[in-house]
Amino acid sequence: MIESALYIVPTPIGNLDDITLRAIEVLKSATLIAAEDTRHSKILLDKLGVGAVKMISCNDHNEEQRAQIIANEVQAGGIVALISDAGTPMISDPGYKLVSALSEKKVKVVPLPGPCAAITALCASALPTDKFLFMGFLPVKDKELTQKLESIRLSDTTTVFYESPRRIMNTLEKLQQVDPKRVVALCREMTKTFETIYRTNVSDLITYLQEHSDEVRGEFVLVVGPHISDEQDDELSDSAKSALAKMITSMKVKEACQIVSDLTGESKNKLYDYALSLKD
Ligand code: SAM
């Protein structure tokens, strides 16, 4: 039994199967669906078998006005679902002003957990997840972009950014200027056919993408690892050392170093030196 409230409903970020049973139940029970773009969401709702339901747009331009309509609907016993084009509403998507206005009006808001590109990328990044900072989209202008990246130069947490294919190379180049050895995970087209996760240091990633420009397309989440101090940097991690030691028993040193570097973000040169010391 779905109670009267505003429900925050995450929707898939690429793979249509990534929607919870509860999200479908709420959408099917809704008396009103507030969508970032009603035409875009109608396609998903049709695929989910959500029948004819009243829909209104709720986006950055009108969400404060929509708050009154949505509050009235819930107060009259209705069930309202808020959805964005993809993923979790409010995470670099509209909804914050609406929830804030409803909270002031003491209208019940129920959040549903579900797909979110930032969390999906963080989990794939192989970077520390014990604490992290989500910074949404980076500024467009170079000066502000560099300032933002400078602000995490000495950060001891993992940082997650959303980025567009048009700007990703420039962003990586600016990050390289700030910290050339920074370990990053670039998560592309997650949950879709061409999903690719690149884990390496920022300089190697730039080289790779320059050589594979056809891969600079689609949607990206950039996950930037914590700052590594020079002392920490001198040491290869134990896991990298032990993986490399095992791998060079059955494959070429160069190949093993490449794989371990891709997986751990450790420098290929350092891995190579270590592998040679083992061979000696
Ligand atoms: N609210 C959404 C969420 O919870 O993921 C994010 C909305 S934001 C407007 C869209 C950005 O999220 C994209 O530009 C991209 O940076 C990231 N994104 C969304 N889907 C993605 C995917 N399948 N793979 C990689 N990044 C994705």
Coordinates of C-alpha atoms and ligand atoms in Angstrom, one line a residue:
M1 CA 0.0 0.0 0.0
I2 CA 1.6 3.3 -1.1
E3 CA 0.9 6.2 1.2
S4 CA 0.2 9.7 0.1
A5 CA 3.5 11.6 -0.2
L6 CA 6.1 13.0 -2.7
Y7 CA 8.3 10.1 -3.7
I8 CA 11.8 10.7 -5.0
V9 CA 12.2 8.0 -7.7
P10 CA 15.6 7.1 -9.2
T11 CA 15.4 5.8 -12.8
P12 CA 18.0 3.9 -14.9
I13 CA 21.2 5.6 -16.1
G14 CA 21.4 3.4 -19.2
N15 CA 20.3 -0.1 -18.6
L16 CA 16.5 -0.2 -18.4
D17 CA 16.5 -3.2 -16.1
D18 CA 18.1 -1.0 -13.4
I19 CA 14.9 0.1 -11.7
T20 CA 13.7 -1.3 -8.4
L21 CA 10.4 -3.1 -7.8
R22 CA 9.4 -0.4 -5.4
A23 CA 10.1 2.4 -7.9
I24 CA 7.9 0.6 -10.5
E25 CA 5.1 0.2 -7.8
V26 CA 5.3 3.9 -6.9
L27 CA 5.2 5.0 -10.6
K28 CA 2.2 2.7 -11.3
S29 CA 0.4 4.0 -8.2
A30 CA 1.2 7.7 -8.8
T31 CA -1.7 10.2 -9.3
L32 CA 0.8 12.7 -10.6
I33 CA 4.4 12.3 -12.0
A34 CA 6.6 15.4 -11.9
A35 CA 9.4 14.9 -14.5
E36 CA 12.4 16.9 -15.5
D37 CA 11.3 16.4 -19.2
T38 CA 7.9 14.8 -19.6
R39 CA 8.4 13.7 -23.2
H40 CA 11.7 12.0 -22.4
S41 CA 10.3 10.2 -19.3
K42 CA 7.1 9.1 -21.2
I43 CA 9.3 6.7 -23.1
L44 CA 10.5 5.0 -19.9
L45 CA 7.0 5.0 -18.4
D46 CA 5.6 3.3 -21.5
K47 CA 8.3 0.6 -21.3
L48 CA 7.5 0.0 -17.6
G49 CA 3.8 -0.3 -18.4
V50 CA 2.8 2.7 -16.4
G51 CA -0.6 3.6 -17.8
A52 CA -2.0 7.0 -18.5
V53 CA -1.1 9.3 -15.6
K54 CA -1.1 13.1 -15.2
M55 CA 2.4 14.4 -15.7
I56 CA 3.9 17.9 -15.1
S57 CA 7.3 19.2 -15.8
C58 CA 9.6 20.0 -12.9
N59 CA 12.9 21.5 -13.9
D60 CA 15.3 24.2 -12.8
H61 CA 13.1 26.9 -14.2
N62 CA 9.8 26.1 -12.6
E63 CA 10.3 23.8 -9.6
E64 CA 9.5 26.5 -7.0
Q65 CA 6.1 27.2 -8.7
R66 CA 5.5 23.4 -9.0
A67 CA 5.9 23.0 -5.2
Q68 CA 2.4 24.4 -4.5
I69 CA 0.7 22.1 -7.1
I70 CA 2.6 19.1 -5.7
A71 CA 1.9 20.1 -2.1
N72 CA -1.8 20.4 -2.9
E73 CA -1.9 17.0 -4.6
V74 CA -0.3 15.2 -1.6
Q75 CA -2.4 17.1 0.9
A76 CA -5.5 15.9 -1.1
G77 CA -4.4 12.3 -0.7
G78 CA -2.4 12.0 -3.9
I79 CA 0.8 10.1 -4.6
V80 CA 3.4 12.2 -6.5
A81 CA 6.6 10.7 -8.0
L82 CA 9.5 13.0 -8.9
I83 CA 11.8 11.7 -11.6
S84 CA 14.6 13.2 -13.6
D85 CA 15.9 12.2 -17.1
A86 CA 18.1 9.5 -15.6
G87 CA 19.5 8.5 -12.2
T88 CA 18.6 10.0 -8.9
P89 CA 16.7 13.3 -8.9
M90 CA 18.6 16.2 -7.2
I91 CA 22.0 14.7 -7.9
S92 CA 23.1 17.4 -10.4
D93 CA 19.4 17.3 -11.4
P94 CA 16.3 19.3 -10.4
G95 CA 14.4 18.7 -7.2
Y96 CA 16.2 20.4 -4.3
K97 CA 14.1 23.5 -4.3
L98 CA 11.0 21.4 -4.5
V99 CA 11.9 19.2 -1.5
S100 CA 13.0 22.2 0.5
A101 CA 9.7 24.0 -0.2
L102 CA 7.7 20.8 0.7
S103 CA 9.7 20.3 3.9
E104 CA 8.7 23.8 4.9
K105 CA 5.1 23.0 4.2
K106 CA 5.5 19.8 6.3
V107 CA 4.5 17.7 3.3
K108 CA 5.8 14.1 3.5
V109 CA 8.7 13.3 1.2
V110 CA 9.8 9.7 0.8
P111 CA 13.2 9.0 -0.9
L112 CA 13.7 5.7 -2.8
P113 CA 17.3 4.4 -3.3
G114 CA 18.4 3.6 -6.8
P115 CA 20.7 4.3 -9.7
C116 CA 23.1 7.2 -9.4
A117 CA 26.1 7.6 -11.8
A118 CA 28.3 9.1 -9.1
I119 CA 27.9 6.1 -6.7
T120 CA 28.1 3.6 -9.5
A121 CA 31.4 5.1 -10.7
L122 CA 32.8 5.4 -7.2
C123 CA 32.2 1.7 -6.7
A124 CA 33.9 0.8 -10.0
S125 CA 36.9 3.2 -9.4
A126 CA 39.0 1.0 -7.2
L127 CA 39.8 4.2 -5.3
P128 CA 39.1 4.6 -1.5
T129 CA 35.4 4.7 -0.7
D130 CA 35.6 5.3 3.0
K131 CA 35.1 9.0 2.5
F132 CA 34.4 10.9 -0.7
L133 CA 33.4 14.3 -2.0
F134 CA 30.9 14.7 -4.9
M135 CA 31.4 18.0 -6.8
G136 CA 28.9 17.6 -9.6
F137 CA 29.8 19.3 -12.9
L138 CA 33.1 21.3 -13.1
P139 CA 33.1 25.0 -14.1
V140 CA 33.3 25.6 -17.9
K141 CA 35.8 28.5 -17.8
D142 CA 39.4 27.5 -17.6
K143 CA 40.3 29.8 -14.7
E144 CA 37.5 28.5 -12.4
L145 CA 38.1 24.9 -13.6
T146 CA 41.8 25.1 -12.5
Q147 CA 40.8 26.7 -9.2
K148 CA 38.4 23.9 -8.5
L149 CA 41.0 21.3 -9.3
E150 CA 43.6 23.1 -7.2
S151 CA 41.1 23.0 -4.3
I152 CA 41.4 19.2 -4.3
R153 CA 45.2 19.0 -4.9
L154 CA 46.0 18.0 -1.4
S155 CA 42.7 16.4 -0.6
D156 CA 42.8 13.1 1.3
T157 CA 39.5 12.0 0.0
T158 CA 38.3 10.6 -3.3
T159 CA 36.4 13.2 -5.4
V160 CA 33.7 12.5 -8.0
F161 CA 32.9 14.8 -10.9
Y162 CA 30.4 14.6 -13.8
E163 CA 31.9 15.6 -17.1
S164 CA 30.8 15.9 -20.7
P165 CA 32.7 14.4 -23.7
R166 CA 33.3 17.9 -25.1
R167 CA 35.2 19.0 -22.0
I168 CA 36.8 15.8 -20.6
M169 CA 40.2 16.2 -22.4
N170 CA 40.6 19.8 -21.3
T171 CA 39.6 18.8 -17.7
L172 CA 42.2 16.0 -17.6
E173 CA 44.8 18.3 -19.0
K174 CA 44.1 20.9 -16.3
L175 CA 44.2 18.1 -13.7
Q176 CA 47.6 17.0 -15.1
Q177 CA 48.9 20.5 -14.6
V178 CA 47.8 20.5 -11.0
D179 CA 49.0 16.9 -10.2
P180 CA 50.5 14.8 -13.1
K181 CA 50.6 11.6 -11.1
R182 CA 47.1 11.8 -9.7
V183 CA 45.4 8.4 -9.9
V184 CA 42.0 8.6 -11.6
A185 CA 39.2 6.4 -12.8
L186 CA 37.2 7.6 -15.8
C187 CA 33.9 5.8 -16.0
R188 CA 32.3 5.9 -19.4
E189 CA 28.8 4.9 -20.5
M190 CA 28.2 2.9 -17.3
T191 CA 25.5 0.2 -17.6
K192 CA 25.4 0.6 -21.4
T193 CA 26.9 -1.5 -24.2
F194 CA 30.1 0.5 -24.4
E195 CA 30.7 0.7 -20.7
T196 CA 34.5 1.3 -20.1
I197 CA 36.3 2.0 -16.9
Y198 CA 39.8 3.5 -17.3
R199 CA 41.9 3.3 -14.1
T200 CA 45.4 4.9 -14.3
N201 CA 47.2 8.1 -13.6
V202 CA 46.0 11.2 -15.3
S203 CA 49.0 11.6 -17.6
D204 CA 48.7 8.0 -18.9
L205 CA 45.0 8.5 -19.4
I206 CA 45.5 11.6 -21.5
T207 CA 48.0 9.7 -23.7
Y208 CA 45.6 6.8 -24.1
L209 CA 42.6 9.0 -25.0
Q210 CA 44.7 11.0 -27.5
E211 CA 45.5 7.7 -29.2
H212 CA 41.9 6.5 -28.9
S213 CA 39.9 9.6 -29.7
D214 CA 36.9 7.5 -30.8
E215 CA 36.5 6.7 -27.1
V216 CA 36.0 10.3 -26.1
R217 CA 32.3 10.1 -26.5
G218 CA 29.3 9.2 -24.3
E219 CA 28.7 10.1 -20.7
F220 CA 31.6 10.3 -18.2
V221 CA 32.1 10.3 -14.5
L222 CA 35.6 11.3 -13.4
V223 CA 36.7 9.9 -10.1
V224 CA 39.9 11.4 -8.7
G225 CA 41.9 9.6 -6.1
P226 CA 43.2 11.2 -2.9
H227 CA 46.5 13.1 -3.0
I228 CA 49.5 10.9 -2.6
S229 CA 52.4 12.4 -0.7
D230 CA 56.0 12.0 -2.1
E231 CA 56.9 9.5 0.6
Q232 CA 53.9 7.4 -0.1
D233 CA 54.6 7.7 -3.8
D234 CA 58.0 6.2 -3.5
E235 CA 56.5 2.9 -2.3
L236 CA 54.5 0.6 -4.6
S237 CA 51.5 -0.8 -2.8
D238 CA 51.8 -4.4 -1.4
S239 CA 48.9 -5.5 -3.6
A240 CA 50.6 -4.2 -6.7
K241 CA 53.9 -5.9 -5.7
S242 CA 52.3 -9.2 -5.0
A243 CA 50.2 -9.2 -8.2
L244 CA 53.2 -8.3 -10.3
A245 CA 55.3 -11.0 -8.7
K246 CA 52.8 -13.6 -9.6
M247 CA 52.1 -12.3 -13.1
I248 CA 55.7 -12.2 -14.2
T249 CA 56.0 -15.9 -13.6
S250 CA 53.6 -16.6 -16.5
M251 CA 53.8 -13.5 -18.8
K252 CA 56.2 -11.0 -20.3
V253 CA 57.3 -8.3 -17.8
K254 CA 56.1 -5.4 -20.0
E255 CA 52.7 -7.0 -20.3
A256 CA 52.4 -7.7 -16.6
C257 CA 53.5 -4.1 -15.7
Q258 CA 50.8 -2.7 -18.1
I259 CA 48.0 -4.8 -16.6
V260 CA 49.0 -4.0 -13.0
S261 CA 49.4 -0.3 -13.8
D262 CA 45.9 -0.3 -15.4
L263 CA 44.4 -2.0 -12.4
T264 CA 46.2 -0.1 -9.6
G265 CA 47.2 3.2 -11.2
E266 CA 50.8 2.6 -10.1
S267 CA 53.5 4.0 -12.4
K268 CA 54.6 1.6 -15.2
N269 CA 58.2 2.6 -14.7
K270 CA 58.2 1.9 -11.0
L271 CA 56.5 -1.5 -11.6
Y272 CA 59.1 -2.3 -14.3
D273 CA 62.0 -1.5 -11.9
Y274 CA 60.4 -3.6 -9.2
A275 CA 59.8 -6.5 -11.7
L276 CA 63.5 -6.3 -12.8
S277 CA 64.6 -6.4 -9.2
L278 CA 62.6 -9.6 -8.7
K279 CA 64.0 -11.2 -11.8
D280 CA 67.5 -10.4 -10.6
Ligands
SAM1 N1 21.0 12.5 -11.4 C1 21.9 11.7 -12.3 C2 22.5 10.6 -11.4 O1 22.0 10.3 -10.4 O2 23.4 9.9 -11.9 C3 22.9 12.6 -12.9 C4 22.4 13.6 -13.8 S1 23.6 14.7 -14.6 C5 22.5 15.8 -15.4 C6 24.1 13.7 -15.9 C7 25.6 13.4 -15.8 O3 25.8 12.2 -15.1 C8 26.2 13.0 -17.2 O4 26.6 14.2 -17.9 C9 27.4 12.2 -16.8 O5 28.5 13.0 -16.3 C10 26.8 11.4 -15.6 N2 26.2 10.1 -16.1 C11 24.9 9.8 -16.2 N3 24.7 8.6 -16.7 C12 26.0 8.1 -16.9 C13 26.4 6.8 -17.4 N4 25.6 5.9 -17.8 N5 27.8 6.7 -17.5 C14 28.6 7.6 -17.1 N6 28.2 8.8 -16.6 C15 26.9 9.1 -16.5

